[in-house]
Amino acid sequence: MLKGATLDLWVSAAGEIILEVDPTYRILCDRTLEAWLAQGHPPPKRVKNTYDGRTWELLRLGEEDPKSILLSGGLSLVEYHASKGRIRDGRWGRVAWVANAKDAKKEIPHLTSLLVPVLTLEDLHEEGGSNLVLSIPWNQRQEETRKVALLVARKLGVEHPKPVEARACRMRMPELRARTKVGKPADALRVGLYRAQETTLALLRLDGARGWPDFLLRALEHTFRASQARLHVREIHADPSQTLAFREALARAKEAGVQAVLVLTPPLSWEERNRLKALFLKEGLPSQLLNLPIQKEERHRLENALLGLLAKAGLQVVALKGTYPADLAVGFDAGGRKSFRFGGAACAVGSDGGHLLWSLPEAQAGESIPGEVVWDLLEEALLVFKRKSGRLPSRVLLLRDGFLPKDEFTLALEKLRQLGIGFDLVSVRKSGGGRIYPTRGSLSDGLLVPLENRTFLLLTVHREFRGTPRPLKLVHEEGDTPLEVLAEQIYHLTRLYPASGFAFPRLPAPLHLADRLVKEVGRLGVRHLKEVDREKVFFV
């Protein structure tokens, strides 16, 4: 484990210095990138050379033959590293494209056997597969922050640095509903889903066995009985390596009414998982992969998989109970590869968030979504709302991930004005809010910290924690809804993510879904989506 600190520094027009300090820990993995990927883990954000400690940003994994990539000296990628004595036993893995953090546009070929994942505590938390205590107690982090701040202040000639203080308030807790009031989406599996209908689910086993495991089938049957809806189950017997025959089997399953498929599989590489999911989507069938072996005692993993399967089948797991200013909330994000990205939208339709749908992403060259695409995506959401409600929404909440590019929403806002629809536009930033520490008492879920210039911090933790979680930083770019009312709806929307049974994402569901959507499309491609129902959230 490596320990350091991340520093950000601003200087105001009046000469005031604001220093943000965040103690940082990075974990060096004890296996190569190739071994990490072989265990089914997603690619890390950063990697490190096994031979000299240099750190890179990992851009993507390549499909090229490492022997076919020629370097400037005339040697192939494999020959170059072999000449340095770095390749042993003839194992070099595959191509990984990396970049220096200071020059991310210059892509450099590397080998997965010569790289080691570099992980942060946050990376491991997002990975979700560790029982380690990954958070630093807030008082320890605060003390480490103070020491670093004093050191930097002395270097800058500042004698008495003071922390920035602001008054915070706690917001009303959200009420989450399935058939009855629930505390978390996993409870819906026992009391019944918010909205369910007659459904056919299929099972594909890639371990050579046959039949639904009894405890999985019993859990599904109980959920549908509690939801007062009928369940039909089938099996698919086909080999994904025989692509044409496999797709024919999927087409027959869809014709028979199958709406989503649970896949029980040994651990697969990231590429194998993506290929399998793409085959299903080509036939309009979302899939939920569940790694074997599985035990009925693994409640969290099993229930998350079942919730994901139900959401992918188009069922509505939970909704919000309450009154909110916006009838429709829409999240916008742009993501994908470094040089080729997608702009997409995922929506919570209705003030209760009882309907989720996604809009087809558009390919683009950078982080900014063209204004015409923003309006096109929003128009789809408006049409769905009108079909379900018989009217247009009176107010729309537009959520944009990250900084708001100039003029990105100009056309959409003008169209909303012409339609007489009120709106609020908020940019939501996962970083930039620093860390917050209590001056008395303790931090808690649903904490609002108003700042100046229509900017506020929002702490969404949803569970007991030891450490000091990062708040979201939000800027109310357009609109006239009072800040506290706006913040409350955004906070409550963080409870709507259907595929996580026991915890909630930091982001409001429309943005979290948009982020998942564009990442999944970046991995699988747009061409597979034309047969997929827009209410089947295939990317959760």
Coordinates of C-alpha atoms in Angstrom, one line a residue:
M1 CA 0.0 0.0 0.0
L2 CA 1.3 3.4 -1.0
K3 CA 0.3 6.5 0.9
G4 CA 0.3 10.1 -0.3
A5 CA -2.1 13.0 -0.8
T6 CA -3.9 14.6 -3.7
L7 CA -3.9 18.4 -3.8
D8 CA -6.0 20.9 -5.6
L9 CA -5.4 24.7 -5.3
W10 CA -7.5 27.7 -6.3
V11 CA -6.6 31.4 -6.1
S12 CA -9.5 33.9 -6.1
A13 CA -9.4 37.3 -7.8
A14 CA -9.0 38.8 -4.3
G15 CA -5.8 36.7 -3.8
E16 CA -7.4 34.1 -1.4
I17 CA -5.9 30.7 -1.6
I18 CA -8.2 27.6 -1.3
L19 CA -6.4 24.3 -0.8
E20 CA -8.1 21.0 -1.1
V21 CA -6.2 18.1 0.5
D22 CA -7.2 14.4 0.3
P23 CA -5.0 11.7 1.8
T24 CA -4.7 9.0 -0.8
Y25 CA -3.9 5.3 -0.6
R26 CA -3.0 3.1 -3.6
I27 CA -2.9 -0.6 -3.4
L28 CA -0.5 -2.6 -5.5
C29 CA -2.1 -5.9 -6.7
D30 CA -0.1 -9.1 -6.2
R31 CA -0.9 -10.5 -9.6
T32 CA -0.4 -9.3 -13.2
L33 CA -3.0 -7.6 -15.2
E34 CA -3.5 -10.7 -17.3
A35 CA -4.2 -12.8 -14.1
W36 CA -6.5 -10.1 -12.8
L37 CA -8.6 -10.1 -16.0
A38 CA -8.7 -13.9 -16.1
Q39 CA -10.5 -13.9 -12.8
G40 CA -13.3 -11.9 -14.3
H41 CA -12.5 -8.5 -12.8
P42 CA -13.1 -5.4 -14.9
P43 CA -10.0 -3.5 -16.3
P44 CA -8.5 -1.1 -13.7
K45 CA -8.1 2.6 -14.4
R46 CA -4.4 2.5 -13.8
V47 CA -1.6 0.0 -14.2
K48 CA 2.1 -0.2 -13.2
N49 CA 5.1 -1.8 -14.9
T50 CA 6.2 -5.0 -13.2
Y51 CA 9.9 -4.1 -13.8
D52 CA 10.4 -0.4 -13.1
G53 CA 7.4 1.0 -11.2
R54 CA 6.2 3.4 -13.8
T55 CA 2.5 4.1 -13.7
W56 CA 0.1 4.4 -16.7
E57 CA -3.5 5.2 -17.4
L58 CA -5.1 2.0 -18.9
L59 CA -7.0 3.2 -22.0
R60 CA -8.3 -0.2 -23.4
L61 CA -7.4 -3.8 -24.1
G62 CA -6.4 -4.5 -27.7
E63 CA -7.4 -7.4 -29.9
E64 CA -4.2 -7.2 -32.0
D65 CA -1.5 -9.9 -32.1
P66 CA 1.3 -8.6 -29.9
K67 CA 3.8 -10.0 -32.5
S68 CA 2.3 -7.9 -35.2
I69 CA 2.8 -4.5 -33.5
L70 CA 6.0 -2.9 -34.7
L71 CA 7.8 -0.3 -32.6
S72 CA 10.0 2.5 -33.9
G73 CA 13.2 0.5 -33.7
G74 CA 11.8 -2.2 -36.0
L75 CA 11.2 -4.8 -33.3
S76 CA 7.8 -6.1 -32.5
L77 CA 6.2 -5.4 -29.1
V78 CA 7.1 -9.0 -28.0
E79 CA 10.6 -8.8 -29.4
Y80 CA 11.3 -5.5 -27.7
H81 CA 10.4 -6.7 -24.2
A82 CA 12.1 -10.1 -24.8
S83 CA 15.3 -8.2 -25.6
K84 CA 15.1 -6.5 -22.2
G85 CA 14.7 -9.9 -20.5
R86 CA 11.2 -9.2 -19.3
I87 CA 9.4 -12.1 -20.9
R88 CA 9.7 -15.5 -19.3
D89 CA 8.2 -18.9 -20.2
G90 CA 7.0 -17.5 -23.5
R91 CA 4.0 -15.8 -21.8
W92 CA 3.2 -12.2 -22.7
G93 CA -0.6 -12.1 -22.5
R94 CA -2.3 -9.7 -24.8
V95 CA -2.0 -6.1 -25.9
A96 CA -2.9 -3.3 -23.5
W97 CA -3.0 0.3 -24.7
V98 CA -1.8 2.7 -22.1
A99 CA -0.9 6.4 -21.8
N100 CA 1.1 8.8 -19.6
A101 CA -1.3 10.7 -17.3
K102 CA 0.1 14.0 -18.6
D103 CA -0.4 13.0 -22.3
A104 CA -3.5 10.8 -22.5
K105 CA -3.8 11.4 -26.3
K106 CA -0.6 9.5 -27.0
E107 CA -1.5 5.8 -27.0
I108 CA 1.3 3.3 -26.2
P109 CA 1.1 -0.5 -26.7
H110 CA 2.1 -2.7 -23.7
L111 CA 1.6 -6.3 -22.6
T112 CA -0.8 -7.5 -19.9
S113 CA 1.7 -9.9 -18.4
L114 CA 4.1 -7.0 -17.7
L115 CA 1.6 -4.8 -16.0
V116 CA 0.1 -4.8 -12.5
P117 CA -3.3 -3.2 -11.5
V118 CA -3.0 -0.1 -9.4
L119 CA -6.1 0.2 -7.2
T120 CA -7.5 2.7 -4.8
L121 CA -9.8 2.0 -1.9
E122 CA -12.6 3.5 -4.0
D123 CA -11.8 1.1 -6.9
L124 CA -12.1 -1.9 -4.6
H125 CA -15.3 -0.6 -3.1
E126 CA -16.8 -0.2 -6.6
E127 CA -15.6 -3.7 -7.4
G128 CA -17.6 -4.9 -4.5
G129 CA -15.6 -8.1 -4.0
S130 CA -13.6 -7.5 -0.8
N131 CA -14.3 -8.0 2.8
L132 CA -11.5 -5.6 3.8
V133 CA -12.4 -2.5 5.8
L134 CA -11.6 -0.1 3.0
S135 CA -12.5 3.3 4.5
I136 CA -10.3 5.5 6.7
P137 CA -12.0 6.8 9.9
W138 CA -13.0 10.4 9.5
N139 CA -11.0 11.7 12.5
Q140 CA -7.8 10.0 11.2
R141 CA -8.4 11.4 7.7
Q142 CA -9.0 14.8 9.1
E143 CA -5.8 14.7 11.1
E144 CA -3.7 13.6 8.1
T145 CA -5.4 16.4 6.0
R146 CA -4.5 19.0 8.6
K147 CA -0.8 17.9 8.7
V148 CA -0.5 18.1 4.9
A149 CA -2.3 21.4 4.8
L150 CA 0.0 23.0 7.4
L151 CA 3.1 21.7 5.4
V152 CA 1.8 23.2 2.2
A153 CA 0.7 26.5 3.8
R154 CA 4.2 27.0 5.2
K155 CA 5.7 26.6 1.8
L156 CA 3.2 29.2 0.5
G157 CA 4.0 31.6 3.3
V158 CA 0.6 31.3 4.9
E159 CA 0.9 31.4 8.7
H160 CA -2.5 30.4 9.9
P161 CA -4.6 28.4 7.5
K162 CA -8.2 27.9 8.4
P163 CA -10.7 25.3 7.2
V164 CA -13.7 26.5 5.2
E165 CA -16.9 26.2 7.2
A166 CA -20.5 26.1 6.0
R167 CA -23.8 25.3 7.6
A168 CA -25.4 22.0 6.6
C169 CA -28.9 20.7 7.0
R170 CA -30.4 17.2 6.9
M171 CA -33.1 16.5 4.3
R172 CA -36.3 14.5 4.6
M173 CA -35.7 10.7 4.3
P174 CA -37.1 9.2 1.1
E175 CA -39.9 6.7 1.2
L176 CA -39.3 3.7 -1.1
R177 CA -42.2 1.5 -2.2
A178 CA -42.6 -1.9 -3.7
R179 CA -46.0 -3.6 -3.1
T180 CA -45.6 -2.0 0.4
K181 CA -43.1 0.4 2.0
V182 CA -39.6 -1.1 1.9
G183 CA -36.2 0.0 3.1
K184 CA -34.1 -1.4 0.2
P185 CA -34.8 -3.0 -3.3
A186 CA -34.0 -6.5 -2.0
D187 CA -37.1 -6.3 0.2
A188 CA -39.2 -6.2 -2.9
L189 CA -38.3 -9.8 -3.6
R190 CA -40.2 -10.7 -0.4
V191 CA -43.1 -8.3 -0.4
G192 CA -43.7 -8.0 -4.1
L193 CA -42.5 -5.7 -6.9
Y194 CA -43.9 -2.2 -7.4
R195 CA -45.2 -3.1 -10.8
A196 CA -45.1 -6.6 -12.3
Q197 CA -46.9 -8.4 -15.1
E198 CA -46.9 -11.9 -16.5
T199 CA -43.3 -12.8 -17.3
T200 CA -41.3 -15.6 -18.9
L201 CA -37.7 -16.0 -17.8
A202 CA -35.2 -18.5 -19.2
L203 CA -32.1 -20.2 -17.8
L204 CA -28.9 -21.0 -19.7
R205 CA -26.3 -23.1 -17.9
L206 CA -22.7 -23.1 -19.2
D207 CA -21.4 -25.6 -16.6
G208 CA -22.8 -28.8 -18.3
A209 CA -25.6 -29.2 -15.8
R210 CA -29.4 -29.0 -16.4
G211 CA -32.3 -27.4 -14.6
W212 CA -33.0 -24.4 -12.3
P213 CA -31.3 -24.6 -8.9
D214 CA -34.2 -25.1 -6.4
F215 CA -33.4 -22.1 -4.2
L216 CA -33.3 -19.7 -7.2
L217 CA -36.5 -21.0 -8.6
R218 CA -38.3 -20.8 -5.2
A219 CA -37.1 -17.2 -4.7
L220 CA -38.5 -16.2 -8.1
E221 CA -41.8 -18.0 -7.6
H222 CA -42.2 -16.3 -4.2
T223 CA -41.5 -12.9 -5.7
F224 CA -44.1 -13.3 -8.4
R225 CA -46.7 -14.7 -6.0
A226 CA -46.1 -11.6 -3.7
S227 CA -46.4 -9.4 -6.8
Q228 CA -49.7 -11.0 -7.9
A229 CA -48.2 -11.8 -11.3
R230 CA -47.7 -15.1 -13.2
L231 CA -44.2 -16.5 -13.8
H232 CA -43.2 -18.9 -16.6
V233 CA -39.7 -20.5 -16.7
R234 CA -37.9 -22.2 -19.5
E235 CA -34.4 -23.5 -20.3
I236 CA -32.2 -22.8 -23.3
H237 CA -29.8 -25.5 -24.3
A238 CA -27.3 -24.1 -26.7
D239 CA -23.5 -23.5 -27.0
P240 CA -22.4 -19.8 -27.4
S241 CA -19.3 -20.9 -29.2
Q242 CA -21.6 -22.1 -32.1
T243 CA -22.7 -18.6 -32.9
L244 CA -25.4 -19.2 -35.6
A245 CA -27.0 -22.1 -33.8
F246 CA -26.9 -20.2 -30.5
R247 CA -28.6 -17.1 -32.0
E248 CA -31.3 -19.4 -33.6
A249 CA -32.0 -20.9 -30.1
L250 CA -32.3 -17.4 -28.7
A251 CA -34.6 -16.3 -31.5
R252 CA -36.9 -19.3 -30.7
A253 CA -36.8 -18.4 -27.0
K254 CA -37.9 -14.9 -27.7
E255 CA -40.7 -16.1 -30.0
A256 CA -41.9 -18.3 -27.1
G257 CA -42.2 -15.1 -25.0
V258 CA -38.9 -15.1 -23.0
Q259 CA -38.1 -11.6 -21.8
A260 CA -34.7 -12.1 -20.1
V261 CA -32.2 -14.9 -19.5
L262 CA -30.3 -15.9 -16.4
V263 CA -26.9 -17.4 -17.3
L264 CA -25.1 -19.6 -14.8
T265 CA -21.5 -19.6 -15.9
P266 CA -18.0 -20.4 -14.7
P267 CA -15.9 -17.2 -14.3
L268 CA -15.3 -15.6 -17.8
S269 CA -12.8 -13.1 -19.0
W270 CA -14.2 -9.5 -19.5
E271 CA -14.0 -10.1 -23.3
E272 CA -15.9 -13.4 -23.1
R273 CA -18.6 -11.7 -20.9
N274 CA -19.1 -8.9 -23.4
R275 CA -19.2 -11.2 -26.4
L276 CA -21.9 -13.4 -24.6
K277 CA -24.0 -10.3 -23.7
A278 CA -23.8 -9.0 -27.2
L279 CA -25.1 -12.3 -28.7
F280 CA -28.1 -12.0 -26.4
L281 CA -28.8 -8.4 -27.3
K282 CA -28.6 -9.1 -31.0
E283 CA -31.8 -11.1 -30.5
G284 CA -33.3 -8.5 -28.2
L285 CA -32.8 -10.6 -25.0
P286 CA -31.1 -9.0 -22.0
S287 CA -29.0 -11.4 -20.0
Q288 CA -28.0 -11.6 -16.3
L289 CA -24.7 -13.4 -15.7
L290 CA -24.2 -15.2 -12.4
N291 CA -20.8 -16.8 -11.7
L292 CA -20.6 -20.4 -10.5
P293 CA -20.3 -21.9 -7.9
I294 CA -23.2 -20.4 -6.1
Q295 CA -24.5 -21.2 -2.6
K296 CA -28.0 -20.3 -1.3
E297 CA -26.2 -18.7 1.7
E298 CA -24.7 -16.0 -0.6
R299 CA -27.8 -13.9 -0.1
H300 CA -26.5 -10.6 -1.3
R301 CA -25.0 -11.9 -4.5
L302 CA -28.0 -14.0 -5.4
E303 CA -30.6 -11.3 -4.7
N304 CA -28.6 -8.7 -6.6
A305 CA -28.6 -11.1 -9.6
L306 CA -32.3 -11.7 -9.3
L307 CA -33.1 -8.0 -9.1
G308 CA -30.9 -7.4 -12.2
L309 CA -32.8 -10.1 -14.0
L310 CA -36.2 -8.7 -13.2
A311 CA -35.1 -5.1 -14.1
K312 CA -33.8 -6.4 -17.4
A313 CA -37.1 -8.2 -18.1
G314 CA -38.8 -4.8 -17.9
L315 CA -40.4 -5.1 -14.4
Q316 CA -40.5 -2.1 -12.0
V317 CA -38.8 -3.1 -8.7
V318 CA -39.4 0.0 -6.6
A319 CA -40.7 3.6 -6.8
L320 CA -40.7 6.7 -4.6
K321 CA -43.7 7.9 -2.5
G322 CA -43.9 11.6 -2.2
T323 CA -44.5 14.9 -4.0
Y324 CA -41.7 16.4 -6.1
P325 CA -41.4 19.5 -8.3
A326 CA -40.4 17.7 -11.5
D327 CA -42.7 15.2 -13.2
L328 CA -39.9 13.8 -15.3
A329 CA -36.2 13.4 -14.5
V330 CA -33.7 12.7 -17.2
G331 CA -30.0 12.0 -16.9
F332 CA -27.4 12.7 -19.6
D333 CA -23.9 11.3 -19.8
A334 CA -21.1 10.9 -22.4
G335 CA -18.7 8.1 -22.1
G336 CA -16.9 5.2 -23.9
R337 CA -13.4 5.1 -25.3
K338 CA -10.9 7.9 -25.1
S339 CA -11.2 8.8 -28.8
F340 CA -14.8 7.7 -29.5
R341 CA -17.6 8.3 -27.0
F342 CA -21.4 8.0 -26.7
G343 CA -23.9 10.5 -25.4
G344 CA -26.9 8.9 -23.9
A345 CA -29.9 9.3 -21.6
A346 CA -31.5 7.1 -19.0
C347 CA -34.8 8.4 -17.5
A348 CA -36.9 8.0 -14.4
V349 CA -40.4 8.7 -15.9
G350 CA -43.1 10.0 -13.5
S351 CA -42.6 11.9 -10.3
D352 CA -42.4 8.5 -8.4
G353 CA -39.7 7.1 -10.7
G354 CA -42.0 4.2 -11.3
H355 CA -41.0 3.8 -15.0
L356 CA -37.5 3.5 -16.2
L357 CA -36.4 3.7 -19.8
W358 CA -33.3 4.3 -21.8
S359 CA -32.7 6.3 -25.0
L360 CA -30.4 5.1 -27.7
P361 CA -27.0 6.8 -27.4
E362 CA -25.4 8.7 -30.2
A363 CA -21.7 8.2 -31.2
Q364 CA -19.6 11.4 -31.0
A365 CA -16.1 12.6 -30.9
G366 CA -15.8 14.0 -27.4
E367 CA -17.3 14.7 -24.0
S368 CA -19.8 17.2 -25.3
I369 CA -23.2 15.9 -26.6
P370 CA -24.3 17.9 -29.7
G371 CA -27.3 20.1 -28.9
E372 CA -29.5 18.3 -31.5
V373 CA -28.8 15.0 -29.9
V374 CA -29.7 16.3 -26.4
W375 CA -33.0 17.5 -27.7
D376 CA -33.6 14.2 -29.6
L377 CA -33.0 12.1 -26.5
L378 CA -35.1 14.4 -24.3
E379 CA -37.9 14.4 -26.9
E380 CA -38.1 10.6 -26.7
A381 CA -38.5 10.8 -22.9
L382 CA -41.3 13.4 -23.3
L383 CA -43.2 11.2 -25.8
V384 CA -43.0 8.2 -23.4
F385 CA -44.2 10.3 -20.5
K386 CA -47.2 11.5 -22.6
R387 CA -48.1 8.0 -23.7
K388 CA -48.1 6.8 -20.1
S389 CA -49.7 9.9 -18.5
G390 CA -51.9 11.3 -21.2
R391 CA -50.1 14.7 -21.0
L392 CA -46.8 16.4 -21.1
P393 CA -44.9 16.9 -17.9
S394 CA -45.3 20.3 -16.2
R395 CA -41.6 20.4 -15.1
V396 CA -38.5 18.4 -16.1
L397 CA -35.4 17.9 -14.1
L398 CA -32.4 17.6 -16.4
L399 CA -29.2 16.1 -14.8
R400 CA -25.9 16.3 -16.6
D401 CA -22.9 14.3 -15.5
G402 CA -19.8 16.4 -14.9
F403 CA -19.2 20.0 -16.1
L404 CA -21.8 21.4 -18.5
P405 CA -20.3 22.1 -21.9
K406 CA -21.2 25.5 -23.3
D407 CA -24.5 25.6 -25.3
E408 CA -25.1 21.9 -25.0
F409 CA -28.6 22.4 -23.6
T410 CA -29.5 25.7 -25.4
L411 CA -31.7 24.0 -28.0
A412 CA -33.4 21.7 -25.6
L413 CA -34.3 24.5 -23.1
E414 CA -35.7 26.7 -26.0
K415 CA -37.9 23.8 -27.1
L416 CA -39.1 23.3 -23.5
R417 CA -40.0 27.0 -23.3
Q418 CA -41.9 26.7 -26.6
L419 CA -43.9 23.8 -25.1
G420 CA -44.6 25.6 -21.9
I421 CA -42.7 23.0 -19.8
G422 CA -40.8 24.2 -16.7
F423 CA -37.3 22.9 -16.2
D424 CA -34.3 22.8 -13.9
L425 CA -30.8 22.0 -15.3
V426 CA -28.2 20.7 -12.8
S427 CA -24.7 19.6 -13.4
V428 CA -23.7 16.8 -11.0
R429 CA -20.0 16.3 -10.3
K430 CA -18.6 13.2 -8.5
S431 CA -15.4 15.1 -7.6
G432 CA -14.7 18.8 -6.8
G433 CA -16.6 18.7 -3.6
G434 CA -13.6 17.7 -1.5
R435 CA -14.1 16.0 1.8
I436 CA -16.4 17.3 4.5
Y437 CA -15.9 16.9 8.2
P438 CA -18.4 17.6 11.1
T439 CA -17.6 20.4 13.5
R440 CA -19.9 18.6 16.0
G441 CA -22.0 15.5 15.8
S442 CA -21.4 13.2 12.9
L443 CA -21.9 12.9 9.1
S444 CA -25.1 11.2 7.9
D445 CA -27.1 10.3 4.8
G446 CA -28.9 13.1 3.0
L447 CA -26.8 16.0 4.2
L448 CA -27.2 19.3 2.2
V449 CA -24.4 21.9 2.3
P450 CA -25.5 25.1 0.4
L451 CA -22.6 27.1 -1.1
E452 CA -22.6 30.4 -3.1
N453 CA -23.5 30.9 -6.7
R454 CA -26.3 28.3 -6.9
T455 CA -23.8 25.5 -5.9
F456 CA -24.3 23.0 -3.2
L457 CA -22.9 19.7 -1.8
L458 CA -24.9 16.6 -1.3
L459 CA -23.8 13.7 0.9
T460 CA -25.4 10.4 -0.1
V461 CA -24.1 7.4 1.8
H462 CA -27.3 5.4 2.6
R463 CA -25.6 3.1 5.1
E464 CA -23.3 3.0 8.2
F465 CA -19.8 4.0 7.4
R466 CA -16.5 4.4 9.1
G467 CA -14.8 6.8 6.7
T468 CA -15.3 10.2 5.1
P469 CA -17.4 9.8 2.0
R470 CA -17.1 12.3 -0.8
P471 CA -20.2 14.5 -1.3
L472 CA -21.5 15.3 -4.8
K473 CA -20.9 18.8 -6.0
L474 CA -24.0 20.2 -7.9
V475 CA -24.5 23.4 -9.7
H476 CA -28.0 24.7 -10.5
E477 CA -27.3 25.9 -14.0
E478 CA -30.9 26.9 -15.0
G479 CA -34.3 27.0 -13.4
D480 CA -36.1 28.6 -10.4
T481 CA -37.0 25.7 -8.1
P482 CA -35.8 26.5 -4.5
L483 CA -32.5 24.9 -3.8
E484 CA -33.7 22.8 -0.8
V485 CA -36.6 21.4 -2.8
L486 CA -34.5 20.6 -5.8
A487 CA -31.8 18.9 -3.7
E488 CA -34.4 16.8 -2.0
Q489 CA -35.7 15.3 -5.2
I490 CA -32.2 14.6 -6.4
Y491 CA -31.3 12.9 -3.1
H492 CA -34.4 10.8 -3.2
L493 CA -33.7 9.7 -6.8
T494 CA -30.5 8.0 -5.5
R495 CA -32.8 5.4 -4.0
L496 CA -34.3 4.2 -7.3
Y497 CA -31.5 2.0 -8.7
P498 CA -33.2 -1.4 -9.1
A499 CA -30.3 -3.8 -9.4
S500 CA -28.5 -3.1 -6.1
G501 CA -30.5 -4.8 -3.4
F502 CA -28.7 -3.6 -0.3
A503 CA -26.8 -0.4 -1.1
F504 CA -27.5 2.7 -3.2
P505 CA -25.3 4.6 -5.7
R506 CA -24.0 8.1 -5.0
L507 CA -25.6 9.4 -8.1
P508 CA -29.4 9.9 -8.7
A509 CA -30.7 6.9 -10.6
P510 CA -31.2 8.7 -14.0
L511 CA -27.5 9.7 -14.0
H512 CA -26.3 6.4 -12.6
L513 CA -28.3 4.6 -15.3
A514 CA -27.0 6.9 -18.0
D515 CA -23.4 6.3 -16.9
R516 CA -24.0 2.5 -17.0
L517 CA -25.7 2.8 -20.4
V518 CA -23.0 4.6 -22.2
K519 CA -20.2 2.4 -20.7
E520 CA -22.0 -0.7 -21.7
V521 CA -22.6 0.6 -25.2
G522 CA -19.0 1.6 -25.4
R523 CA -18.1 -2.1 -24.7
L524 CA -20.7 -3.8 -26.8
G525 CA -21.5 -1.3 -29.6
V526 CA -24.7 0.3 -30.7
R527 CA -25.5 -2.2 -33.5
H528 CA -26.8 -4.8 -31.0
L529 CA -29.5 -2.6 -29.5
K530 CA -32.1 -2.3 -32.3
E531 CA -34.2 -5.3 -31.0
V532 CA -34.1 -4.4 -27.3
D533 CA -37.2 -2.9 -25.6
R534 CA -36.5 0.5 -24.2
E535 CA -37.9 -0.4 -20.8
K536 CA -35.6 -3.3 -20.3
V537 CA -32.6 -1.8 -18.6
F538 CA -30.1 -4.3 -20.1
F539 CA -27.1 -2.5 -18.7
V540 CA -27.6 -2.8 -14.9

